[in-house]
mmCIF file of C-alpha atoms in Angstrom:
data_model
loop_
_atom_site.group_PDB
_atom_site.id
_atom_site.type_symbol
_atom_site.label_atom_id
_atom_site.label_comp_id
_atom_site.label_asym_id
_atom_site.label_seq_id
_atom_site.Cartn_x
_atom_site.Cartn_y
_atom_site.Cartn_z
ATOM 1 C CA MET B 935 -10.165 -0.660 20.813
ATOM 2 C CA ARG B 936 -8.825 -0.146 17.232
ATOM 3 C CA ASN B 937 -6.411 -2.666 14.952
ATOM 4 C CA PRO B 938 -3.209 -2.138 16.061
ATOM 5 C CA PHE B 939 -2.301 -2.288 12.186
ATOM 6 C CA PHE B 940 -2.155 0.694 9.456
ATOM 7 C CA LYS B 941 -3.960 -0.836 6.283
ATOM 8 C CA ILE B 942 -3.159 -0.530 3.154
ATOM 9 C CA VAL B 943 -4.033 -1.779 -0.757
ATOM 10 C CA LEU B 944 -1.969 -0.766 -3.724
ATOM 11 C CA THR B 945 -4.469 -1.468 -6.869
ATOM 12 C CA SER B 946 -3.288 -4.014 -9.292
ATOM 13 C CA PRO B 947 -0.589 -2.573 -11.688
ATOM 14 C CA ASP B 948 -2.780 -4.481 -14.656
ATOM 15 C CA ASN B 949 -6.527 -3.900 -15.356
ATOM 16 C CA ILE B 950 -8.521 -6.011 -13.094
ATOM 17 C CA GLY B 951 -12.417 -6.000 -14.021
ATOM 18 C CA HIS B 952 -14.584 -4.087 -11.360
ATOM 19 C CA GLU B 953 -11.549 -2.554 -9.915
ATOM 20 C CA ILE B 954 -12.591 1.071 -8.966
ATOM 21 C CA GLU B 955 -16.104 -0.637 -7.780
ATOM 22 C CA LYS B 956 -13.936 -2.930 -5.164
ATOM 23 C CA CYS B 957 -11.821 -0.159 -4.049
ATOM 24 C CA CYS B 958 -14.357 1.814 -3.230
ATOM 25 C CA ARG B 959 -16.166 -0.559 -1.706
ATOM 26 C CA LEU B 960 -13.089 -1.382 0.527
ATOM 27 C CA LEU B 961 -13.063 2.755 1.013
ATOM 28 C CA GLU B 962 -16.195 2.566 1.952
ATOM 29 C CA SER B 963 -16.613 -0.137 4.738
ATOM 30 C CA ASP B 964 -13.437 1.242 6.398
ATOM 31 C CA ALA B 965 -12.004 -1.998 5.494
ATOM 32 C CA ILE B 966 -8.257 -0.167 5.053
ATOM 33 C CA ASP B 967 -6.668 3.224 6.139
ATOM 34 C CA VAL B 968 -5.345 4.140 2.500
ATOM 35 C CA LEU B 969 -5.774 2.868 -1.133
ATOM 36 C CA HIS B 970 -2.295 3.607 -3.238
ATOM 37 C CA PHE B 971 -2.915 4.070 -7.229
ATOM 38 C CA ARG B 972 -0.306 2.373 -8.256
ATOM 39 C CA LYS B 973 -0.277 1.404 -12.484
ATOM 40 C CA PRO B 974 2.862 2.393 -13.730
ATOM 41 C CA SER B 975 2.518 1.915 -17.175
ATOM 42 C CA TRP B 976 -0.798 3.899 -17.252
ATOM 43 C CA SER B 977 -0.811 7.150 -18.395
ATOM 44 C CA LYS B 978 -1.678 10.468 -17.140
ATOM 45 C CA VAL B 979 -4.863 10.135 -18.922
ATOM 46 C CA GLN B 980 -5.382 6.703 -17.915
ATOM 47 C CA SER B 981 -4.484 7.379 -14.566
ATOM 48 C CA LEU B 982 -7.092 10.372 -14.117
ATOM 49 C CA GLU B 983 -9.768 8.628 -16.036
ATOM 50 C CA TRP B 984 -9.428 6.218 -13.174
ATOM 51 C CA LEU B 985 -9.409 8.538 -10.498
ATOM 52 C CA LYS B 986 -12.475 10.996 -11.331
ATOM 53 C CA SER B 987 -14.243 7.603 -10.989
ATOM 54 C CA VAL B 988 -13.783 7.135 -7.522
ATOM 55 C CA PRO B 989 -16.357 9.196 -5.570
ATOM 56 C CA GLU B 990 -14.913 12.838 -4.330
ATOM 57 C CA GLU B 991 -15.437 12.158 -0.451
ATOM 58 C CA PHE B 992 -12.782 8.798 -0.749
ATOM 59 C CA LEU B 993 -10.238 11.162 -2.417
ATOM 60 C CA GLY B 994 -8.768 11.976 0.712
ATOM 61 C CA LYS B 995 -8.152 8.129 1.470
ATOM 62 C CA LEU B 996 -5.742 8.070 -2.312
ATOM 63 C CA THR B 997 -2.009 7.900 -2.593
ATOM 64 C CA LEU B 998 -0.462 8.396 -5.844
ATOM 65 C CA HIS B 999 2.262 6.478 -6.827
ATOM 66 C CA ASP B 1000 2.681 8.271 -10.206
ATOM 67 C CA HIS B 1001 1.762 11.597 -12.165
ATOM 68 C CA PHE B 1002 2.216 13.286 -8.987
ATOM 69 C CA ASN B 1003 1.254 16.459 -11.397
ATOM 70 C CA ILE B 1004 -2.832 14.919 -10.267
ATOM 71 C CA ALA B 1005 -2.588 15.956 -6.999
ATOM 72 C CA ARG B 1006 -2.866 19.713 -8.716
ATOM 73 C CA GLU B 1007 -6.611 18.517 -10.240
ATOM 74 C CA LEU B 1008 -8.153 16.229 -7.940
ATOM 75 C CA PRO B 1009 -7.636 16.423 -4.137
ATOM 76 C CA VAL B 1010 -6.257 13.099 -3.559
ATOM 77 C CA GLY B 1011 -4.476 12.540 -0.115
ATOM 78 C CA GLY B 1012 -0.758 11.473 -0.385
ATOM 79 C CA LEU B 1013 2.030 10.966 -2.487
ATOM 80 C CA HIS B 1014 3.756 7.404 -2.524
ATOM 81 C CA LEU B 1015 7.602 8.371 -3.682
ATOM 82 C CA ASN B 1016 9.398 5.320 -5.029
ATOM 83 C CA SER B 1017 12.700 4.639 -7.774
ATOM 84 C CA ARG B 1018 10.100 6.540 -10.686
ATOM 85 C CA ASN B 1019 9.032 9.360 -8.594
ATOM 86 C CA SER B 1020 11.380 10.489 -6.118
ATOM 87 C CA THR B 1021 10.842 14.329 -6.181
ATOM 88 C CA ILE B 1022 7.908 15.733 -3.985
ATOM 89 C CA PRO B 1023 5.881 18.525 -5.991
ATOM 90 C CA ASP B 1024 5.685 22.074 -5.251
ATOM 91 C CA GLY B 1025 3.347 22.968 -2.520
ATOM 92 C CA PHE B 1026 1.958 19.520 -1.517
ATOM 93 C CA SER B 1027 0.957 19.290 1.814
ATOM 94 C CA GLY B 1028 -0.446 15.829 2.047
ATOM 95 C CA ARG B 1029 0.506 12.577 3.332
ATOM 96 C CA LEU B 1030 4.204 11.699 1.904
ATOM 97 C CA SER B 1031 5.704 8.013 1.700
ATOM 98 C CA ARG B 1032 8.076 5.890 0.397
ATOM 99 C CA SER B 1033 9.485 2.796 -0.833
ATOM 100 C CA CYS B 1034 12.248 1.140 0.954
ATOM 101 C CA HIS B 1035 13.726 -2.259 0.301
ATOM 102 C CA SER B 1036 17.060 -2.285 2.431
ATOM 103 C CA ILE B 1037 17.897 -1.005 5.960
ATOM 104 C CA GLU B 1038 19.867 1.264 4.237
ATOM 105 C CA GLU B 1039 16.559 2.788 2.677
ATOM 106 C CA LEU B 1040 15.032 2.840 6.164
ATOM 107 C CA GLU B 1041 17.628 4.113 7.942
ATOM 108 C CA ALA B 1042 17.161 7.289 5.146
ATOM 109 C CA SER B 1043 13.814 7.321 5.084
ATOM 110 C CA ASP B 1044 12.935 10.234 8.167
ATOM 111 C CA GLY B 1045 9.876 12.758 7.938
ATOM 112 C CA TYR B 1046 7.305 10.381 6.512
ATOM 113 C CA ASP B 1047 4.467 9.671 7.258
ATOM 114 C CA TYR B 1048 4.999 6.065 6.770
ATOM 115 C CA VAL B 1049 7.537 3.921 4.851
ATOM 116 C CA THR B 1050 6.918 0.246 3.106
ATOM 117 C CA LEU B 1051 9.447 -2.437 3.722
ATOM 118 C CA SER B 1052 9.687 -5.063 0.761
ATOM 119 C CA PRO B 1053 9.486 -7.767 0.123
ATOM 120 C CA ILE B 1054 9.204 -9.187 3.764
ATOM 121 C CA PHE B 1055 7.249 -12.575 2.505
ATOM 122 C CA ASP B 1056 7.547 -14.411 -1.118
ATOM 123 C CA SER B 1057 5.276 -11.519 -3.530
ATOM 124 C CA ILE B 1058 2.015 -12.934 -4.312
ATOM 125 C CA SER B 1059 1.429 -11.250 -7.416
ATOM 126 C CA LYS B 1060 5.497 -10.733 -8.501
ATOM 127 C CA SER B 1061 7.073 -14.369 -9.370
ATOM 128 C CA GLY B 1062 10.712 -14.568 -8.210
ATOM 129 C CA TYR B 1063 10.391 -11.910 -5.652
ATOM 130 C CA SER B 1064 11.515 -13.349 -3.256
ATOM 131 C CA ARG B 1065 11.867 -12.678 0.856
ATOM 132 C CA GLN B 1066 14.219 -10.307 2.177
ATOM 133 C CA LYS B 1067 16.429 -11.278 5.128
ATOM 134 C CA PHE B 1068 16.013 -8.154 6.973
ATOM 135 C CA SER B 1069 17.542 -8.463 10.450
ATOM 136 C CA ASP B 1070 14.499 -9.142 13.348
ATOM 137 C CA SER B 1071 16.652 -6.388 15.637
ATOM 138 C CA GLU B 1072 16.759 -4.419 12.713
ATOM 139 C CA ILE B 1073 13.472 -3.906 12.119
ATOM 140 C CA LYS B 1074 12.375 -3.327 16.033
ATOM 141 C CA ARG B 1075 14.696 -1.163 15.843
ATOM 142 C CA LEU B 1076 13.492 0.814 13.108
ATOM 143 C CA SER B 1077 10.138 0.213 13.561
ATOM 144 C CA SER B 1078 10.663 2.476 17.090
ATOM 145 C CA GLU B 1079 11.247 5.093 14.690
ATOM 146 C CA ARG B 1080 8.924 5.586 11.840
ATOM 147 C CA LYS B 1081 6.000 3.910 10.544
ATOM 148 C CA ILE B 1082 7.533 1.366 8.755
ATOM 149 C CA ILE B 1083 4.977 -1.143 6.706
ATOM 150 C CA ALA B 1084 5.480 -5.377 5.536
ATOM 151 C CA LEU B 1085 4.723 -5.366 1.876
ATOM 152 C CA GLY B 1086 4.964 -8.429 -0.017
ATOM 153 C CA GLY B 1087 3.511 -11.674 0.505
ATOM 154 C CA VAL B 1088 1.719 -10.215 3.248
ATOM 155 C CA ASP B 1089 -1.575 -12.584 4.591
ATOM 156 C CA PRO B 1090 -3.402 -13.511 7.413
ATOM 157 C CA SER B 1091 -1.485 -16.159 8.734
ATOM 158 C CA ARG B 1092 1.808 -13.707 9.135
ATOM 159 C CA LYS B 1093 -0.398 -11.626 11.119
ATOM 160 C CA GLN B 1094 1.948 -11.860 14.776
ATOM 161 C CA TRP B 1095 4.860 -12.192 13.197
ATOM 162 C CA LEU B 1096 4.855 -8.691 11.985
ATOM 163 C CA LEU B 1097 2.997 -7.442 15.280
ATOM 164 C CA GLU B 1098 6.627 -9.046 17.397
ATOM 165 C CA ARG B 1099 8.226 -7.421 15.115
ATOM 166 C CA GLY B 1100 6.751 -3.956 15.552
ATOM 167 C CA PHE B 1101 5.191 -3.336 11.712
ATOM 168 C CA ALA B 1102 2.920 -0.135 12.407
ATOM 169 C CA GLY B 1103 1.027 -2.025 9.185
ATOM 170 C CA ILE B 1104 0.609 -3.797 6.144
ATOM 171 C CA ALA B 1105 0.228 -2.875 2.718
ATOM 172 C CA ILE B 1106 -1.734 -5.800 0.322
ATOM 173 C CA LEU B 1107 -1.663 -6.389 -3.045
ATOM 174 C CA GLY B 1108 -1.272 -9.913 -3.959
ATOM 175 C CA TYR B 1109 -3.837 -11.061 -1.374
ATOM 176 C CA LEU B 1110 -6.358 -9.383 -2.925
ATOM 177 C CA TRP B 1111 -6.300 -9.640 -6.798
ATOM 178 C CA HIS B 1112 -4.839 -12.750 -6.855
ATOM 179 C CA ASN B 1113 -6.916 -13.981 -4.763
ATOM 180 C CA PRO B 1114 -4.349 -17.253 -4.152
ATOM 181 C CA GLU B 1115 -7.234 -18.901 -1.135
ATOM 182 C CA GLY B 1116 -10.410 -19.124 -3.654
ATOM 183 C CA LYS B 1117 -12.356 -16.664 -1.411
ATOM 184 C CA SER B 1118 -15.377 -14.255 -2.610
ATOM 185 C CA PHE B 1119 -13.828 -10.729 -2.245
ATOM 186 C CA ASP B 1120 -16.663 -10.081 0.691
ATOM 187 C CA GLU B 1121 -14.655 -12.899 2.186
ATOM 188 C CA ILE B 1122 -11.054 -11.125 1.519
ATOM 189 C CA VAL B 1123 -12.962 -7.642 2.746
ATOM 190 C CA ASP B 1124 -13.785 -9.311 5.627
ATOM 191 C CA THR B 1125 -10.362 -10.472 6.194
ATOM 192 C CA ILE B 1126 -8.142 -7.665 6.257
ATOM 193 C CA LYS B 1127 -10.846 -6.083 8.646
ATOM 194 C CA LEU B 1128 -9.608 -8.027 11.447
ATOM 195 C CA PHE B 1129 -6.001 -8.057 9.870
#
């Protein structure tokens, strides 16, 4: 039986040692379904250099948060719309997702393959980015109409809570790159596989 959660990892916004190798290991191990490439301060040239280091067989599992025109140069699988980049480039036919930070944004987010809702819990990676008080009934209602991915402070201890509210998946950033539990990378990958 397949794990009920759709699993996403976001790259660190900062430059992390061996990040490309670690991301490829995540993709190769099938621990995650999609890798979101999110480096908002990086130029297109820096982003392309990073992305060209990823083996071609994994590019379809990548989603861009910035520099959407890269999708014309590399066969990335998806684009993630957000406040910085809110327009779909002409001719793009891949996976589309969107960031949401309120119930109102969720209600207006029809037509996407999935949407992220954050912060669900206090962020691990962003100091002071505190949990939003989303109503359980609103999340359950909206999750029956669209695929909602929980982002913000997500770790394995939250699995049952997320399942009970109808979330379709998880997006992990801080749990992996900031490693609050002091686990090895392989231990974290194994945990993500079981999530």
